[in-house]
Amino acid sequence: MLASWHCRTSGVFLFPRQNLTMLMIWAYILEHLAGLPRPSLFVFFKKNARDLLVIILGFGVFFLGSFPGVVSADVASFGSTEAQQREIGLRVDAMLNETRSYGALPISGGREASYALTMPVTAYNSLPNQTDSTPFITASGTRVRHGIVASNYFPIGTQIRIPELYGNEVFVVEDRMNPRYQKKLDIWMEDYEAARAFGLKALTIEVYN
């Protein structure tokens, strides 16, 4: 099956519908990867190298075989079915799911916080003097990475936002602090100097249960 793409100067290009699907897959991937931090991007590409290679090869075929000629066609025929779009979404979401934090389901744009509170916030690194004997493993059993926080106040898996500093970015409580800190939040950072410079701040925490 062929689909058309209108060209203002020469008419309409015809190319196979499966190549349109390939374009949509890449558009979907790039849209979702744009907001991922660098560590999550590394995990995504490492775990999905084979699938991405197939998509890249298919995308190359698009450029080699998609423009056999210029003909007249109905512009309305451009696009793909809703079923194809859902299939693309499921395929890419399955890969992107590998980069999500423990307990980090997407928060819908219109969802309001369950409640908000102000508490002291600091930052920490995976250093022996700041953690226990397994500095790179959180209390929930996951590996430290951007997007996790430590706190004794919230249940493991709680999703929060810190809008004053990070806007709509979602953090997940996956680690614990020293037992003497009951109402405090610690943000994991890879860079030691950045954590030191962060200091101690009183910030508003939005909680999503």
Short mmCIF file of C-alpha atoms in Angstrom, two decimals:
data_model
loop_
_atom_site.label_atom_id
_atom_site.label_comp_id
_atom_site.label_asym_id
_atom_site.label_seq_id
_atom_site.Cartn_x
_atom_site.Cartn_y
_atom_site.Cartn_z
CA MET A 1 0.00 0.00 0.00
CA LEU A 2 1.27 3.45 -0.87
CA ALA A 3 0.77 6.72 0.95
CA SER A 4 1.30 10.19 -0.43
CA TRP A 5 3.26 13.19 0.72
CA HIS A 6 2.47 16.50 -0.93
CA CYS A 7 5.29 18.48 -2.52
CA ARG A 8 4.47 22.14 -3.33
CA THR A 9 6.68 22.38 -6.37
CA SER A 10 6.42 19.02 -8.06
CA GLY A 11 3.29 17.23 -6.94
CA VAL A 12 3.05 14.34 -4.52
CA PHE A 13 5.61 11.71 -3.56
CA LEU A 14 4.43 8.14 -3.17
CA PHE A 15 6.11 5.78 -0.74
CA PRO A 16 5.20 2.58 1.12
CA ARG A 17 3.01 2.89 4.19
CA GLN A 18 5.44 0.81 6.26
CA ASN A 19 8.02 3.56 5.76
CA LEU A 20 5.55 6.06 7.16
CA THR A 21 5.25 3.79 10.17
CA MET A 22 9.04 3.85 10.50
CA LEU A 23 9.02 7.65 10.47
CA MET A 24 6.35 7.71 13.14
CA ILE A 25 8.33 5.30 15.32
CA TRP A 26 11.36 7.58 15.20
CA ALA A 27 9.26 10.68 15.89
CA TYR A 28 7.73 8.92 18.90
CA ILE A 29 11.12 7.80 20.22
CA LEU A 30 12.71 11.25 19.87
CA GLU A 31 9.73 12.92 21.53
CA HIS A 32 10.01 10.68 24.60
CA LEU A 33 13.82 10.66 24.81
CA ALA A 34 14.00 14.46 24.78
CA GLY A 35 13.13 14.65 28.46
CA LEU A 36 15.30 11.81 29.73
CA PRO A 37 18.45 12.59 31.76
CA ARG A 38 21.79 11.35 30.40
CA PRO A 39 22.04 8.23 32.64
CA SER A 40 18.58 7.09 31.54
CA LEU A 41 19.48 7.62 27.89
CA PHE A 42 22.53 5.36 28.34
CA VAL A 43 20.38 2.64 29.90
CA PHE A 44 17.82 2.95 27.11
CA PHE A 45 20.34 2.56 24.27
CA LYS A 46 22.24 -0.22 26.07
CA LYS A 47 19.16 -2.36 26.72
CA ASN A 48 17.53 -1.79 23.34
CA ALA A 49 20.52 -1.86 21.00
CA ARG A 50 19.16 -4.72 18.89
CA ASP A 51 15.68 -3.23 18.45
CA LEU A 52 17.12 0.19 17.65
CA LEU A 53 19.46 -1.35 15.06
CA VAL A 54 16.47 -2.88 13.29
CA ILE A 55 14.69 0.47 13.30
CA ILE A 56 17.81 2.26 12.01
CA LEU A 57 18.21 -0.25 9.17
CA GLY A 58 14.56 0.14 8.32
CA PHE A 59 14.93 3.89 8.35
CA GLY A 60 17.80 3.56 5.88
CA VAL A 61 15.55 1.60 3.55
CA PHE A 62 13.14 4.51 3.73
CA PHE A 63 15.68 6.85 2.15
CA LEU A 64 16.72 4.31 -0.48
CA GLY A 65 13.30 3.32 -1.66
CA SER A 66 10.74 5.86 -0.67
CA PHE A 67 10.83 8.29 -3.58
CA PRO A 68 10.48 6.31 -6.84
CA GLY A 69 8.85 9.16 -8.62
CA VAL A 70 6.60 12.17 -8.51
CA VAL A 71 2.93 11.65 -9.26
CA SER A 72 -0.41 13.22 -8.50
CA ALA A 73 -2.32 11.81 -5.56
CA ASP A 74 -4.82 12.77 -2.95
CA VAL A 75 -3.13 14.45 0.01
CA ALA A 76 -5.81 13.06 2.30
CA SER A 77 -4.38 9.58 1.85
CA PHE A 78 -1.28 10.54 3.86
CA GLY A 79 -1.07 9.04 7.34
CA SER A 80 -1.61 5.79 9.12
CA THR A 81 -4.50 4.17 10.91
CA GLU A 82 -5.21 4.58 14.60
CA ALA A 83 -4.39 0.90 15.08
CA GLN A 84 -0.91 1.44 13.61
CA GLN A 85 -0.34 4.44 15.86
CA ARG A 86 -1.32 2.43 18.94
CA GLU A 87 1.02 -0.36 17.85
CA ILE A 88 3.89 2.11 17.50
CA GLY A 89 3.15 3.55 20.93
CA LEU A 90 3.16 0.13 22.58
CA ARG A 91 6.41 -0.93 20.89
CA VAL A 92 8.29 2.19 21.92
CA ASP A 93 6.78 2.36 25.41
CA ALA A 94 8.00 -1.19 26.02
CA MET A 95 11.56 -0.04 25.35
CA LEU A 96 11.24 3.24 27.27
CA ASN A 97 9.87 1.38 30.29
CA GLU A 98 13.40 0.07 30.96
CA THR A 99 14.53 3.62 31.80
CA ARG A 100 11.78 4.44 34.28
CA SER A 101 12.50 4.51 37.99
CA TYR A 102 11.11 1.96 40.41
CA GLY A 103 7.46 2.83 40.97
CA ALA A 104 7.61 5.69 38.47
CA LEU A 105 4.42 5.53 36.47
CA PRO A 106 3.76 8.56 34.27
CA ILE A 107 1.94 11.45 35.95
CA SER A 108 -0.77 12.83 33.70
CA GLY A 109 -0.50 16.49 32.84
CA GLY A 110 -3.81 17.41 34.49
CA ARG A 111 -3.27 15.47 37.69
CA GLU A 112 -3.02 17.52 40.87
CA ALA A 113 -0.73 16.73 43.78
CA SER A 114 -2.27 14.79 46.66
CA TYR A 115 -0.74 17.33 49.00
CA ALA A 116 2.27 19.62 49.37
CA LEU A 117 4.57 20.42 52.27
CA THR A 118 7.78 22.28 52.98
CA MET A 119 10.78 20.38 54.30
CA PRO A 120 14.58 20.62 54.47
CA VAL A 121 16.23 19.30 51.31
CA THR A 122 19.88 18.32 50.82
CA ALA A 123 21.85 16.31 48.26
CA TYR A 124 24.06 13.24 48.56
CA ASN A 125 26.47 11.08 46.56
CA SER A 126 27.36 7.40 46.50
CA LEU A 127 30.31 7.79 48.85
CA PRO A 128 31.13 5.46 51.78
CA ASN A 129 30.95 8.29 54.32
CA GLN A 130 27.48 9.28 53.08
CA THR A 131 25.93 5.83 52.66
CA ASP A 132 26.13 2.26 53.94
CA SER A 133 28.27 -0.64 52.70
CA THR A 134 26.47 -0.69 49.34
CA PRO A 135 26.72 2.94 48.20
CA PHE A 136 25.38 2.29 44.69
CA ILE A 137 22.32 0.29 45.77
CA THR A 138 19.26 2.03 47.20
CA ALA A 139 17.16 0.82 50.12
CA SER A 140 14.59 -0.44 47.60
CA GLY A 141 17.23 -2.60 45.89
CA THR A 142 17.61 -0.50 42.74
CA ARG A 143 20.78 1.13 41.47
CA VAL A 144 21.34 4.83 42.15
CA ARG A 145 20.66 7.16 39.23
CA HIS A 146 19.29 10.58 38.43
CA GLY A 147 15.71 10.97 39.58
CA ILE A 148 15.81 9.16 42.93
CA VAL A 149 15.59 10.69 46.39
CA ALA A 150 16.09 9.41 49.92
CA SER A 151 13.64 10.09 52.73
CA ASN A 152 12.31 8.39 55.86
CA TYR A 153 9.13 10.45 55.74
CA PHE A 154 7.58 8.97 52.57
CA PRO A 155 6.87 5.34 51.63
CA ILE A 156 9.22 3.72 49.11
CA GLY A 157 7.90 4.33 45.60
CA THR A 158 6.29 7.71 46.38
CA GLN A 159 6.43 10.11 43.44
CA ILE A 160 7.21 13.75 44.16
CA ARG A 161 8.00 16.98 42.41
CA ILE A 162 10.21 19.85 43.56
CA PRO A 163 8.79 22.65 41.37
CA GLU A 164 10.94 25.47 42.76
CA LEU A 165 14.10 23.83 41.39
CA TYR A 166 13.06 21.12 38.92
CA GLY A 167 9.70 22.20 37.52
CA ASN A 168 7.61 19.21 36.43
CA GLU A 169 10.39 16.63 36.77
CA VAL A 170 9.26 13.61 38.76
CA PHE A 171 11.44 12.09 41.49
CA VAL A 172 10.83 8.74 43.19
CA VAL A 173 11.59 7.87 46.81
CA GLU A 174 13.80 4.78 46.57
CA ASP A 175 16.34 5.31 49.35
CA ARG A 176 16.42 5.95 53.08
CA MET A 177 18.36 8.39 55.23
CA ASN A 178 19.98 8.05 58.64
CA PRO A 179 17.21 7.17 61.16
CA ARG A 180 17.67 10.47 62.97
CA TYR A 181 16.31 12.36 59.94
CA GLN A 182 12.56 11.78 59.88
CA LYS A 183 11.21 14.78 57.98
CA LYS A 184 13.87 15.55 55.42
CA LEU A 185 14.62 14.86 51.75
CA ASP A 186 17.97 13.96 50.16
CA ILE A 187 18.42 14.18 46.38
CA TRP A 188 20.94 11.78 44.82
CA MET A 189 23.52 13.49 42.59
CA GLU A 190 26.36 11.96 40.62
CA ASP A 191 28.62 15.00 40.93
CA TYR A 192 30.20 15.52 44.35
CA GLU A 193 30.77 19.26 43.94
CA ALA A 194 27.20 19.81 42.77
CA ALA A 195 25.90 18.05 45.88
CA ARG A 196 28.11 20.17 48.13
CA ALA A 197 27.04 23.36 46.38
CA PHE A 198 23.39 22.40 46.81
CA GLY A 199 23.65 22.89 50.56
CA LEU A 200 20.51 22.91 52.70
CA LYS A 201 17.29 24.38 51.31
CA ALA A 202 13.73 24.61 52.59
CA LEU A 203 11.62 23.65 49.57
CA THR A 204 8.01 22.86 48.74
CA ILE A 205 7.48 19.18 47.91
CA GLU A 206 4.46 18.13 45.85
CA VAL A 207 3.43 14.55 46.65
CA TYR A 208 1.60 12.26 44.20
CA ASN A 209 0.16 9.08 45.72
#
